[in-house]
Amino acid sequence: MTVRTIDGAAFAQMVLAGSQHLTNNAKMIDSLNVFPVPDGDTGTNMNLSMTSGANEVKNTNSDRAGEIAQALSKGLLMGARGNSGVILSQLFRGFAKGVEGKALLDATAFAEGLDTGVKTAYKAVMKPVEGTILTVAKDAAARAADIAPATQDLTEFLEAVLEEAKASLKRTPELLPVLKEVGVVDSGGQGLVTIYEGMLASLKGEELPQTTDSTVDLDDMVNAEHHKMAQDFMDTEDITFGYCTEFMVKLEEEKTKEHPFEEETFRNELGEHGDSLLVVSDEEIVKVHIHAEYPGEVLTLGQRFGSLINLKIENMREQHTSIVGDKKKQKDAKEPAEYGIVTVAMGEGLKTLLESLGATVVIQGGQTMNPSTQDIADAIQQANARNVIVLPNNKNIVMAAEQAADLAGENVAVVATKTIPQGMSSLLAFHPDATIEENQTNMLKASKHVKTGQVTYAVRDTQIDGLAIENGSFMGLADGKIKSTNKDKLTTVKNLLQEMIEEEDEIVTILQGEDATQEEVEALESFIEENYEDLEVEIHEGDQPIYAFILAVE
C-alpha cells in the first residue's frame, strides 16, 4: 500500500519505535566505542537522550506531525547526554524547524526536515569530524533530497534513506583512520541508523527485532525519567499522575496459559494508565516503572501474568511539595553570589578536592555516566550566582554544558576543560574581581598548561596507536592517547610517567582512584623521587572509579 503522507499519530509511533529499537541495541552500540577503556557509553547516552525525547512525544496529544517533532526536539534537548546525545538532539531540533507548522509529512517535507537537521547539527559542532554520526546524517539527508521530488511513497523513500545511511556507516572507517585500525564502524552513526530502522519498521507495520539485553538499562532510564520531572519549573497541582509505581512480575506458566504475555501489548495497556512508562522483560521477569494515578489498576494488570515482587509506590505530590518548599526556602534565604562555578567529577575525594579549589556545585558524573543538559542546567540554577562558569572536565560533556549554558542565559560561560587536571588548573586561575569573559579566557589558557595522565584497564583485545592491548591489561593514556600497556598496574603508570615528564616540568599531582592501594601510591612516589629529584609530588585521594590513577604534570 502506498503511504503518501503521515500525520502526527503515525509520526509519534515512528519516534517511539525508533527509540525502542535504540534501547534494544544500546549495549551493542556501546561495544563499538573505539578505545577499549571501560567508559564506552555512546549507546547508553544516545538511548537516555532519545528516551527523554520519546517520553515528551508520549505526553503530547496532537495529530499534527510538526507538533510531535517539536515535542521530540524539546525532550531530546533537555535529556541530551554526551556528545552523541547532543548531536542527536540537534539533528531532531533542526528536523522540527524544517517541518514546523506542518500537519502531514510527505517525502518532500521529510527531506527538508533531515536537511535542516544536518545543518543545525553541523553548526553546533565547533570542529565537525567526518566519519561520525554527522556524516551518516548528512549522507542520508542528501539521498533524501535527491529522491524526494520524484517519490510518492513515503515507505520507499525511507527505505532508500536508510539504505544510504547504512552505506555511509560502512564507509566511516575509510574516513576515520582510528575506526579502520580497530575494525569498527562509528558508534554514533550506528545509533542513528538504529533509530531510522525502528522508524521505518513502524511505518511498514513490522515488528522490531527482539531484544537480547535491554534490562540492564532500566535503572538509568528510571533516573532519566525522574530528572525529566523538572520539579523547579512546575507546580504540584500540575502532576497528572501522582504515584511513582515500580514492580516486577514473576511470570507463571499457569497464568500465562490463560493470559499470554506479550511485552508490546502490555506496554500499550499500561500506557493508558499513566506516563513515564518503562517496561522491559525476559523469559522470567517483567520490570515496570510508571507514573500512575491509580497504582492498584496497573498492579492488577501485571498480576494476570504472575506474582508481583519488589513493589514500590511513592506519592510524588508529597515529594514534590517537600522539594519545592525546601528549595524555595533556600532561595529566599540566600542572596545570589557574584560568581558560581559548576563542575563535574566522579568520586567523593575529587568532589572535596574541587570544592576546596573553589567549585560551588560538583555534579557527580563523568566517565560511564555523562550528566544531561537538564542536570547541568539544574546545577547552574543551584549555584545561585549572577555569573556562573561551567567546567565539564570531560570531552564528552562539553557540548551538553554549552547547550545548558545557552538555555540558561547570558551570564553563563563554559570553559571547555576535558580532564580533571585541566579543571583543577582552571579553578586556580579564577579571579573574583575579573569579568566573566576575562575569567573564561584566563581559565581556558591555564587548562592548556597541564598534561593529563590516566591509568585504567582494557575491556577487550584490540590494536590501537601501534600497541597490542589485551583484555584486562592496564593502559596508560597521556592526554587521551594510549602510551603504555602492561598487565602490571604499577609498571603501566611508571611507563606513562616516563612518557609524560619533560625537563622543564616542576610538579606531579597524583589522584588516587578507588582501585589504587596505599602501597602502590607510596611505590609511585618513591619512583618519582628517585628518578626525578627536582620534581615536587602532590598526592590526593580522588576515590574516582575506573581510573586507578589520574596524573597532572605541570
XYZ file of C-alpha atoms in Angstrom, residues 32-411:
380
model
C 31.584 -0.080 19.139
C 33.373 2.670 21.044
C 36.901 2.746 19.708
C 39.025 2.830 22.824
C 38.897 -0.296 24.999
C 38.552 1.762 28.183
C 35.547 0.815 30.337
C 33.639 4.014 29.584
C 32.239 3.163 26.166
C 28.828 4.714 26.534
C 27.698 6.138 23.183
C 24.749 3.752 23.043
C 23.769 4.480 26.641
C 23.978 8.237 26.127
C 22.001 8.167 22.883
C 19.439 5.837 24.460
C 18.862 8.043 27.506
C 18.673 11.129 25.278
C 16.216 9.530 22.847
C 14.122 8.106 25.708
C 13.723 11.634 27.057
C 12.540 12.784 23.623
C 10.190 9.830 23.199
C 8.600 10.444 26.590
C 7.882 14.042 25.642
C 6.207 12.700 22.499
C 4.096 10.307 24.603
C 2.868 13.244 26.659
C 1.853 15.265 23.601
C -1.664 14.912 22.305
C -1.571 16.180 18.744
C -2.340 14.841 15.309
C -0.038 17.403 13.725
C 3.323 15.972 12.743
C 5.079 19.308 13.217
C 3.945 19.488 16.848
C 5.131 15.940 17.509
C 8.518 16.891 16.060
C 8.604 19.905 18.388
C 7.873 17.673 21.371
C 10.638 15.279 20.348
C 13.038 18.194 19.986
C 12.153 19.573 23.423
C 12.568 16.235 25.180
C 15.844 15.474 23.425
C 17.244 18.913 24.168
C 16.820 18.611 27.945
C 17.728 14.940 28.137
C 20.810 15.093 25.902
C 23.868 13.316 27.344
C 27.323 13.080 25.876
C 28.420 14.457 22.526
C 26.443 11.796 20.662
C 23.261 12.674 22.565
C 23.739 16.395 21.992
C 24.338 15.921 18.259
C 21.251 13.689 18.096
C 19.249 16.425 19.826
C 20.484 18.960 17.293
C 19.574 16.703 14.348
C 15.976 16.454 15.546
C 15.914 20.097 16.646
C 16.669 21.029 13.070
C 14.181 18.458 11.809
C 11.488 20.131 13.931
C 12.365 23.519 12.406
C 12.195 22.033 8.933
C 8.678 20.644 9.411
C 7.363 23.436 11.650
C 3.658 24.116 11.138
C 3.048 21.015 9.026
C 0.125 18.742 9.883
C 1.238 15.997 7.498
C 4.644 14.866 6.314
C 5.347 13.666 2.807
C 8.704 12.769 1.310
C 9.498 16.386 0.478
C 8.743 17.596 3.994
C 10.723 14.717 5.499
C 13.688 15.570 3.278
C 13.507 19.235 4.305
C 13.484 18.209 7.946
C 16.501 15.935 7.547
C 18.410 18.632 5.669
C 17.660 21.309 8.282
C 18.645 18.832 10.985
C 22.043 18.248 9.410
C 22.693 21.984 9.018
C 21.693 22.611 12.644
C 23.909 19.817 13.954
C 26.961 20.913 11.942
C 26.574 24.458 13.284
C 26.514 23.117 16.836
C 29.855 21.334 16.477
C 32.928 23.565 16.617
C 35.131 21.211 14.602
C 32.962 18.683 12.730
C 34.728 15.359 12.163
C 33.793 13.290 9.126
C 33.293 9.575 9.606
C 30.919 10.138 12.519
C 27.170 10.419 13.108
C 27.326 13.776 11.317
C 28.499 12.120 8.108
C 25.841 9.414 8.291
C 23.124 12.027 8.862
C 24.468 14.218 6.050
C 24.659 11.402 3.503
C 21.172 10.178 4.389
C 19.763 13.700 4.106
C 21.462 14.216 0.727
C 19.924 10.993 -0.561
C 16.546 12.148 0.763
C 16.833 15.463 -1.074
C 17.742 13.694 -4.322
C 14.794 11.304 -4.403
C 12.052 13.288 -2.658
C 10.841 15.276 -5.713
C 10.077 12.099 -7.651
C 8.821 9.982 -4.742
C 5.159 9.491 -3.933
C 5.570 6.604 -1.491
C 6.990 7.523 1.925
C 7.877 3.897 2.634
C 10.049 3.622 -0.473
C 11.536 6.997 0.385
C 12.578 5.969 3.898
C 13.871 2.624 2.664
C 16.206 4.493 0.320
C 17.256 6.922 3.057
C 18.010 4.044 5.430
C 19.925 2.205 2.718
C 22.160 5.258 2.219
C 22.582 5.720 5.975
C 23.779 2.118 6.258
C 26.128 2.554 3.294
C 27.507 5.741 4.820
C 28.005 3.939 8.132
C 30.042 1.257 6.371
C 32.246 3.990 4.878
C 33.065 5.602 8.238
C 36.260 3.517 8.747
C 37.561 4.928 5.450
C 37.112 8.474 6.787
C 38.384 7.966 10.338
C 41.661 6.018 10.467
C 41.164 5.080 14.107
C 37.967 3.220 13.198
C 39.813 1.328 10.478
C 42.648 0.482 12.841
C 40.276 -1.029 15.382
C 37.972 -2.530 12.747
C 34.637 -0.994 13.734
C 32.116 1.460 12.313
C 31.280 4.702 14.104
C 29.146 4.071 17.186
C 27.145 7.304 16.911
C 26.409 6.609 13.261
C 25.252 3.115 14.217
C 22.932 4.682 16.787
C 21.347 6.929 14.165
C 20.917 4.016 11.750
C 19.240 2.051 14.549
C 16.738 4.860 15.117
C 15.986 5.060 11.393
C 15.488 1.269 11.288
C 12.946 1.460 14.086
C 11.087 4.336 12.458
C 10.884 2.504 9.137
C 9.664 -0.704 10.794
C 6.851 1.284 12.412
C 5.892 2.885 9.108
C 5.773 -0.540 7.437
C 3.834 -2.067 10.322
C 6.586 -4.579 11.027
C 7.725 -5.842 14.413
C 11.085 -4.748 15.778
C 13.745 -7.409 16.284
C 13.586 -8.990 19.724
C 15.833 -7.537 22.412
C 18.536 -9.635 23.971
C 19.863 -7.364 26.720
C 17.592 -4.468 27.491
C 17.036 -4.996 31.210
C 20.384 -3.564 32.282
C 19.396 -0.047 31.301
C 16.170 0.183 33.294
C 17.635 1.896 36.356
C 19.369 4.526 34.240
C 16.180 5.037 32.276
C 14.175 5.473 35.500
C 16.720 8.039 36.709
C 16.392 9.875 33.415
C 12.611 9.851 33.798
C 12.825 11.338 37.257
C 15.281 14.023 36.149
C 12.814 14.958 33.462
C 10.257 15.951 36.087
C 12.000 19.341 36.191
C 10.474 19.947 39.589
C 11.666 23.513 39.891
C 9.630 24.590 36.889
C 6.184 23.177 37.660
C 3.565 23.379 40.412
C 2.466 20.383 42.447
C -1.033 20.600 41.020
C 0.432 20.140 37.518
C 1.236 16.490 38.320
C -1.379 14.453 36.463
C -0.273 11.013 37.615
C 0.640 11.187 41.273
C 2.233 7.844 42.152
C 5.639 6.636 41.018
C 4.986 2.912 40.749
C 7.612 0.225 40.243
C 7.114 -3.503 40.365
C 8.253 -6.751 38.860
C 6.114 -9.626 37.614
C 7.496 -13.109 38.049
C 5.895 -14.849 35.070
C 3.982 -18.035 35.934
C 3.125 -20.669 33.340
C -0.274 -21.352 34.831
C -1.295 -17.703 34.399
C 0.350 -17.057 31.047
C -1.552 -20.015 29.575
C -4.712 -18.060 30.211
C -3.190 -14.625 29.543
C -0.208 -14.994 27.176
C 2.352 -12.285 27.916
C 3.428 -10.008 25.071
C 5.575 -7.040 26.051
C 4.347 -4.545 23.479
C 0.680 -5.304 24.174
C 1.277 -4.997 27.933
C 3.112 -1.703 27.424
C 0.230 -0.313 25.406
C -2.247 -1.367 28.103
C -0.227 0.295 30.831
C 0.211 3.407 28.715
C -3.471 4.156 29.181
C -2.980 4.424 32.938
C -0.091 6.890 33.231
C 3.117 8.303 31.809
C 6.923 7.933 32.155
C 6.350 4.286 31.334
C 9.196 1.809 31.077
C 8.676 -1.917 30.506
C 11.454 -4.465 29.992
C 11.199 -8.216 30.158
C 12.905 -11.509 29.609
C 11.528 -15.048 29.726
C 11.010 -14.982 33.502
C 10.680 -11.401 34.755
C 8.886 -8.240 33.664
C 10.071 -4.940 35.137
C 7.697 -1.969 35.145
C 8.099 1.699 36.010
C 5.133 4.044 35.571
C 3.715 7.249 36.995
C 0.063 6.360 37.522
C -2.878 7.918 39.318
C -4.311 4.580 40.411
C -1.411 2.162 41.106
C -3.780 -0.632 42.022
C -5.074 -0.788 38.465
C -1.612 -1.283 36.918
C -0.710 -3.844 39.568
C -3.841 -5.779 38.690
C -2.869 -5.754 35.023
C 0.543 -7.180 35.879
C -0.862 -9.784 38.225
C -2.607 -11.528 35.328
C 0.764 -12.894 34.211
C 2.283 -13.992 37.525
C 3.129 -12.957 41.057
C 4.201 -9.418 41.936
C 7.567 -8.826 43.596
C 9.699 -5.807 44.545
C 6.796 -3.365 44.702
C 7.474 0.330 45.361
C 4.864 3.088 45.275
C 5.734 6.690 46.124
C 3.421 9.694 46.398
C 5.091 12.202 44.060
C 2.812 15.079 45.074
C 4.023 14.793 48.650
C 7.626 14.551 47.477
C 7.237 17.499 45.137
C 5.646 19.733 47.762
C 8.543 18.974 50.085
C 11.243 19.570 47.459
C 9.752 22.782 46.102
C 9.158 24.059 49.614
C 12.725 23.324 50.682
C 14.212 24.912 47.583
C 12.001 27.959 47.898
C 13.213 28.423 51.478
C 16.801 28.109 50.296
C 16.289 30.685 47.542
C 14.536 33.052 49.890
C 17.283 32.720 52.456
C 20.299 33.251 50.209
C 21.112 36.241 48.061
C 22.788 35.311 44.750
C 26.575 35.322 44.888
C 28.571 37.260 42.305
C 30.188 34.077 40.952
C 29.385 30.382 40.991
C 31.413 27.579 39.472
C 29.781 24.330 38.344
C 31.983 21.381 37.568
C 31.757 17.621 37.023
C 33.616 14.784 38.713
C 33.062 11.233 39.895
C 34.286 10.216 43.359
C 33.859 11.826 46.790
C 37.574 12.637 47.025
C 37.546 14.558 43.746
C 34.364 16.361 44.813
C 36.002 17.515 48.047
C 39.196 18.494 46.214
C 37.362 20.568 43.591
C 35.253 22.277 46.269
C 38.435 23.168 48.155
C 39.689 24.828 44.956
C 36.541 26.969 44.652
C 33.844 24.906 42.941
C 30.308 25.829 44.044
C 28.475 22.761 42.712
C 30.081 19.446 41.744
C 27.863 17.225 39.605
C 28.598 13.568 40.247
C 29.315 12.160 36.806
C 31.905 11.859 34.102
C 33.072 8.532 32.775
C 30.266 5.996 32.164
C 27.532 8.433 33.184
C 27.619 11.791 31.476
C 25.218 14.323 33.036
C 22.374 15.501 30.812
C 21.731 19.037 29.666
C 18.983 19.147 32.301
C 21.395 18.030 35.055
C 23.825 20.816 34.176
C 21.038 23.396 33.829
C 19.801 22.414 37.304
C 23.317 22.782 38.723
C 23.673 26.240 37.162
C 20.473 27.264 38.912
C 21.620 25.636 42.159
C 24.813 27.725 42.066
C 22.583 30.753 42.782
C 25.000 33.283 41.306
C 24.855 36.261 38.953
C 27.668 34.775 36.869
C 28.275 31.055 36.512
C 31.289 29.298 34.984
C 30.920 25.645 33.952
C 33.886 23.246 33.817
C 32.843 19.946 32.111
C 36.166 18.152 32.826
C 35.368 15.593 30.108
C 35.413 15.950 26.332
C 32.121 14.086 26.105
C 30.339 16.589 28.368
C 31.493 19.837 26.726
C 28.631 20.026 24.226
C 25.950 19.292 26.839
C 27.489 22.015 29.032
C 27.396 24.513 26.170
C 23.794 23.554 25.422
C 22.854 24.064 29.090
C 24.676 27.424 29.110
C 22.734 28.560 26.030
C 19.473 27.679 27.747
C 20.465 29.393 30.995
C 21.208 32.852 29.584
C 23.949 35.403 29.029
C 25.847 35.181 32.303
